[in-house]
Short mmCIF file of C-alpha atoms in Angstrom, two decimals:
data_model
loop_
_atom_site.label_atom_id
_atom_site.label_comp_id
_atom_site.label_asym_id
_atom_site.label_seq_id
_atom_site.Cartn_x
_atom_site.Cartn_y
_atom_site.Cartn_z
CA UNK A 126 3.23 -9.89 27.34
CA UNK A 127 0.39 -10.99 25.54
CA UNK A 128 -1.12 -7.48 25.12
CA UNK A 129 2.87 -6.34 24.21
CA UNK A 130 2.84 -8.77 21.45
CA UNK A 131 -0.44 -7.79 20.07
CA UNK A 132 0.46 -3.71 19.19
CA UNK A 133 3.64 -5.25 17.90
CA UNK A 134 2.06 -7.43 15.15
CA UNK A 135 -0.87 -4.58 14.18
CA UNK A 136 2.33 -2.45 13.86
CA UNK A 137 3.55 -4.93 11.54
CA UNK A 138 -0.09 -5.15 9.26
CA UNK A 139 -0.14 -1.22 9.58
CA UNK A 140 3.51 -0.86 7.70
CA UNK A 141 2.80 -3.67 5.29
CA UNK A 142 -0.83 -2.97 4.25
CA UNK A 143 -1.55 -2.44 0.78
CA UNK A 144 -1.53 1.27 -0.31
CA UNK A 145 -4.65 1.76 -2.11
CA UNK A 146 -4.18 5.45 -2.53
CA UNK A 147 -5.13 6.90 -6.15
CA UNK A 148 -3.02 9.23 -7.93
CA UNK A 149 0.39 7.66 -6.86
CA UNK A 150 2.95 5.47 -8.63
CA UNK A 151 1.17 2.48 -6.77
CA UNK A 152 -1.49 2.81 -9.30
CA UNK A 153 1.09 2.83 -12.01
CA UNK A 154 0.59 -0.23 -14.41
CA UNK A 155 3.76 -0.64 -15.05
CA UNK A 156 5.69 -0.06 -12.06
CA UNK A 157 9.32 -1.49 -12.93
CA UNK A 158 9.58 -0.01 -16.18
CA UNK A 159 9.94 3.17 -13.98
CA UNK A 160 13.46 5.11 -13.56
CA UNK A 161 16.68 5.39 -15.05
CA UNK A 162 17.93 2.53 -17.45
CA UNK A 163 21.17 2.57 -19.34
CA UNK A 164 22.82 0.18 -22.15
CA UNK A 165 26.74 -0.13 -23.20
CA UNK A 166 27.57 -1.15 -26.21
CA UNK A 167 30.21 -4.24 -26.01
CA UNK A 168 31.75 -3.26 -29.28
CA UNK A 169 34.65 -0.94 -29.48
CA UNK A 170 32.65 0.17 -32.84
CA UNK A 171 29.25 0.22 -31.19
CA UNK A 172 26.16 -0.39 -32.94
CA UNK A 173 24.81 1.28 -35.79
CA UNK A 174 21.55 1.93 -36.25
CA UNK A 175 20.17 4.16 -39.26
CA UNK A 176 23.68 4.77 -40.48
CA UNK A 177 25.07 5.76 -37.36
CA UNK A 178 26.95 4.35 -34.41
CA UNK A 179 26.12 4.85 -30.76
CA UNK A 180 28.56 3.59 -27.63
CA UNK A 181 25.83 3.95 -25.03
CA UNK A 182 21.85 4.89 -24.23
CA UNK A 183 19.91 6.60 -21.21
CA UNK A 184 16.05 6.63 -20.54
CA UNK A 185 14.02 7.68 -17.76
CA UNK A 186 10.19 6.83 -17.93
CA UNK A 187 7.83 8.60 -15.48
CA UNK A 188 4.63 7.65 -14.45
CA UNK A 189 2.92 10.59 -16.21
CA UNK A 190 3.69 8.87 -19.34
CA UNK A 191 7.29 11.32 -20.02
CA UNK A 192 10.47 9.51 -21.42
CA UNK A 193 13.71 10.92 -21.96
CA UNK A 194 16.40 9.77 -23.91
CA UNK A 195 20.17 10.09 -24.38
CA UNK A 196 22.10 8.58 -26.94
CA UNK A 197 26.19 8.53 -26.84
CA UNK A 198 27.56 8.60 -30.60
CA UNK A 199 30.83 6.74 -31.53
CA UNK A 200 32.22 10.54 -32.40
CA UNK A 201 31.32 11.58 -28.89
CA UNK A 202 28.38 13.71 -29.88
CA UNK A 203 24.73 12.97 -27.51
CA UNK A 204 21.45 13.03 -29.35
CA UNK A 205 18.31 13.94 -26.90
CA UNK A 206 14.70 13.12 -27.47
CA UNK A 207 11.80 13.41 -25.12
CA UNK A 208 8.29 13.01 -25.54
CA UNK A 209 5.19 10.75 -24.50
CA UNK A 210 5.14 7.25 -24.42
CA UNK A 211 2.50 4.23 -24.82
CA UNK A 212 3.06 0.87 -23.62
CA UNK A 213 0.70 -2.39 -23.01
CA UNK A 214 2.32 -5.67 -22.53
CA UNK A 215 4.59 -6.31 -25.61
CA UNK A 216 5.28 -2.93 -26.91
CA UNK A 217 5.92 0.29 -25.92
CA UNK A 218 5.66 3.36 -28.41
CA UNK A 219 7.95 6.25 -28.12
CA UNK A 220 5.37 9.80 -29.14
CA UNK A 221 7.54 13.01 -29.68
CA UNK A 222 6.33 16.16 -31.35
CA UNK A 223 9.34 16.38 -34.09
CA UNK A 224 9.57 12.80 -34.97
CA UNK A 225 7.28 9.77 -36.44
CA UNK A 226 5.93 7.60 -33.71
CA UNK A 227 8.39 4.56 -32.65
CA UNK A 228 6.61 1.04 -32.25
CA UNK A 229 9.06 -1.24 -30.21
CA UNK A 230 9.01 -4.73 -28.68
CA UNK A 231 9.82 -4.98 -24.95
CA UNK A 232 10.49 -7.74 -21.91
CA UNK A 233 10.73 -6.15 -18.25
CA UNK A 234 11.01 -7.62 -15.31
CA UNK A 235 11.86 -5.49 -11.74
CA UNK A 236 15.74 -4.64 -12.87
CA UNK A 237 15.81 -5.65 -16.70
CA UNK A 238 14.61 -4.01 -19.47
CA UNK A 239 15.18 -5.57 -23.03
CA UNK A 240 14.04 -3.21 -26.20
CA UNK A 241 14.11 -4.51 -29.35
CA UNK A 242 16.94 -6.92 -28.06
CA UNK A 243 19.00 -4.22 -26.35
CA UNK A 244 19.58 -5.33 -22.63
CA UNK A 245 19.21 -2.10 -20.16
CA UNK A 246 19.66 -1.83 -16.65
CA UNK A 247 18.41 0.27 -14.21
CA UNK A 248 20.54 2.50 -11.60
CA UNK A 249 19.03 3.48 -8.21
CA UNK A 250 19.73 7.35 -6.71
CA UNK A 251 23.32 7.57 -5.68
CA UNK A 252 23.77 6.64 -2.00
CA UNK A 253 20.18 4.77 -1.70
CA UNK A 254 21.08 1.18 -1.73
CA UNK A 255 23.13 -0.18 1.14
CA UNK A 256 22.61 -1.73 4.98
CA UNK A 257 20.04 0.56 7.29
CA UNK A 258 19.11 0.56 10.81
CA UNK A 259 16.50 2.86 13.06
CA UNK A 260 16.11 2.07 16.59
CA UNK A 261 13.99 5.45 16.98
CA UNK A 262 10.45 5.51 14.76
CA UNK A 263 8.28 7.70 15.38
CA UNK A 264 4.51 8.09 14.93
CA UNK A 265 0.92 7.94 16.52
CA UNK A 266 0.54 4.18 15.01
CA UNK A 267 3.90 2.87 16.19
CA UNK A 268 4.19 0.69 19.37
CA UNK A 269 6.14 1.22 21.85
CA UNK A 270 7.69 -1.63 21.91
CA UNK A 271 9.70 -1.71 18.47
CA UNK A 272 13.72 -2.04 19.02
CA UNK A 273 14.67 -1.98 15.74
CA UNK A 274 14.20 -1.88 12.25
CA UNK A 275 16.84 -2.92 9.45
CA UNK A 276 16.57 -2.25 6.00
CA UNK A 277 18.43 -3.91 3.44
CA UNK A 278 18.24 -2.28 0.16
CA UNK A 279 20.02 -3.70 -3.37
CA UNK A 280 21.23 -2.16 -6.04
CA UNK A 281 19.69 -4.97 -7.86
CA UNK A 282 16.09 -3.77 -6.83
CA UNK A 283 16.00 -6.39 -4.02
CA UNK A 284 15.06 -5.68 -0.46
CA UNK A 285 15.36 -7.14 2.79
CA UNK A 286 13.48 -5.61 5.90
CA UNK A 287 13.08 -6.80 9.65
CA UNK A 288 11.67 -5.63 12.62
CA UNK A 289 12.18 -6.45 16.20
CA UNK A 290 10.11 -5.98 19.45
CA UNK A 291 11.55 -5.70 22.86
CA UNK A 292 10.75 -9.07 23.79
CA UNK A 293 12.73 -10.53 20.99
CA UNK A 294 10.54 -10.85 18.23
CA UNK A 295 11.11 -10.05 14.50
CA UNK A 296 9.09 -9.90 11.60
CA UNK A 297 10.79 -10.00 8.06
CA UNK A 298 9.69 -9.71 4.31
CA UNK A 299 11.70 -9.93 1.26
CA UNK A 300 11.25 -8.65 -2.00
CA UNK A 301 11.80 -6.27 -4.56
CA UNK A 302 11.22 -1.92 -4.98
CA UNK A 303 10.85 0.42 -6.96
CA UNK A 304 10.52 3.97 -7.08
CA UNK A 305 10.33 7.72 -8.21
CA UNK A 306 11.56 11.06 -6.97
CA UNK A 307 11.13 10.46 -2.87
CA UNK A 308 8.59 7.84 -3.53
CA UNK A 309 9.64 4.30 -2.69
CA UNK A 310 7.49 1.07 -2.73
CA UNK A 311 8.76 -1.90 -1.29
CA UNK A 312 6.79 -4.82 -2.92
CA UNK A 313 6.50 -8.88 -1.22
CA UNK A 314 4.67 -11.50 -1.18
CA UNK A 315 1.97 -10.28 1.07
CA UNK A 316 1.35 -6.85 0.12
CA UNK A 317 3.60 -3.93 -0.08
CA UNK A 318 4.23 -0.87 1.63
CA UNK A 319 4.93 2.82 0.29
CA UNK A 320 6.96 5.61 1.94
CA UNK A 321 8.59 9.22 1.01
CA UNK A 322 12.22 8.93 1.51
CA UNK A 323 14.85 11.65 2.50
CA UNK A 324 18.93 10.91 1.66
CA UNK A 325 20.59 13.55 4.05
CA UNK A 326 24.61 12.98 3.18
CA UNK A 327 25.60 9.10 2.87
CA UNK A 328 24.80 8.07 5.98
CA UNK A 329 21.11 9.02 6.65
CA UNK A 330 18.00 7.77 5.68
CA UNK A 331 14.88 9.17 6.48
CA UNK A 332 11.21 7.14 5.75
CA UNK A 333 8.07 8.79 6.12
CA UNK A 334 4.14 7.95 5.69
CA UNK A 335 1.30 10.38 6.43
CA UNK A 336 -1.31 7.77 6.64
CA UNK A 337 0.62 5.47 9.29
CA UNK A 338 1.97 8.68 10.50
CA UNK A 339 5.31 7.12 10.56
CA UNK A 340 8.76 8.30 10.81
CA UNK A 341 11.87 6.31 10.54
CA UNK A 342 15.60 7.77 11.06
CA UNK A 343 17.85 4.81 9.68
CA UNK A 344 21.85 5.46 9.91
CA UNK A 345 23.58 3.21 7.11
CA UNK A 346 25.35 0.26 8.70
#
């Protein structure tokens, strides 16, 4: 039992150890400003800005330093704009090849962005957040003994995870994620943990980690 209840916890530290892998979005700076934010105007009439009226925004910042940027007009009409961005930890500075440089003022936490006043929130990929369970991972660093693992992912940002042994015992964390294309990093108190993830249909998600060499087939609750 003993022995049992030893691979199960240095399964545990394995899953949850701190990724300290260059060259990944773990050694992004800025981690929550990553993704896909949007803002809606609350005014039938929108809000003008430089003699013209827009209804709604999109932008997606990547960790190369890319934005993109949609803007809905009142008319109906969409004005793009992409280009390079700067940020340090009161402003961010939009850099595009056919326009002046943008100097803005910025709060962020894990699921709000505020520019220049404007409140934006961000949207996780279709079908991600919801209720998961595995009772089948794979991988030359997983014990045996491991019953189950439930994921509980937000469409706040929030997660919840647990894990349970054979003999009864669980381990949980709580906290919040981010991510970009397959990569997902679940962030808590203790450390975090970072995996490639797979959406096959509505139902299945598929978690993945070379250096663990982990594989986890979770069916949405």
């Amino acid at each position: 039992m003993i022995k049992t209840f030893y691979f199960f916890w240095l399964f545990i530290l394995s899953l949850f150890s701190c990724n300290t892998v260059a060259d990944d979005i773990t050694e992004f700076d800025y981690p929550f400003l990553l993704g896909n934010w949007y803002w809606f105007s609350n005014q039938k009439e929108g809000i003008e800005n430089e003699g013209e009226s827009y209804r709604a925004m999109h932008v997606m910042f990547k960790s190369d330093y890319h934005f993109s940027m949609r803007l809905l007009r009142i008319d109906g009409k969409v004005e793009q704009w992409t280009g390079n961005y700067d940020i340090d930890d009161t402003n961010i500075t939009f850099i595009s090849a056919d326009d002046d440089d943008q100097i803005h003022t910025y709060l962020l936490n894990y699921n709000r962005f505020v520019l220049d006043g404007a409140q934006f929130t961000k949207l996780a990929p279709e079908h991600l957040a919801g209720n998961w369970r595995a009772k089948n991972i794979s991988g030359q660093d997983v014990a045996d003994n491991i019953s189950e693992f439930a994921l509980s992912l937000r469409p706040d940002f929030l997660f919840s995870v647990e894990i349970s042994n054979q003999a009864g015992k669980t381990k949980q964390h709580r906290g919040v994620y981010y991510l970009e294309d397959d990569q997902i990093v679940l962030l808590y108190e203790e450390g975090q943990h970072d995996s490639r993830f797979v959406l096959n249909g509505h139902n299945t998600l598929t978690l993945t980690n070379k250096y663990f060499g982990m594989e986890a087939i979770l069916n949405r609750e």
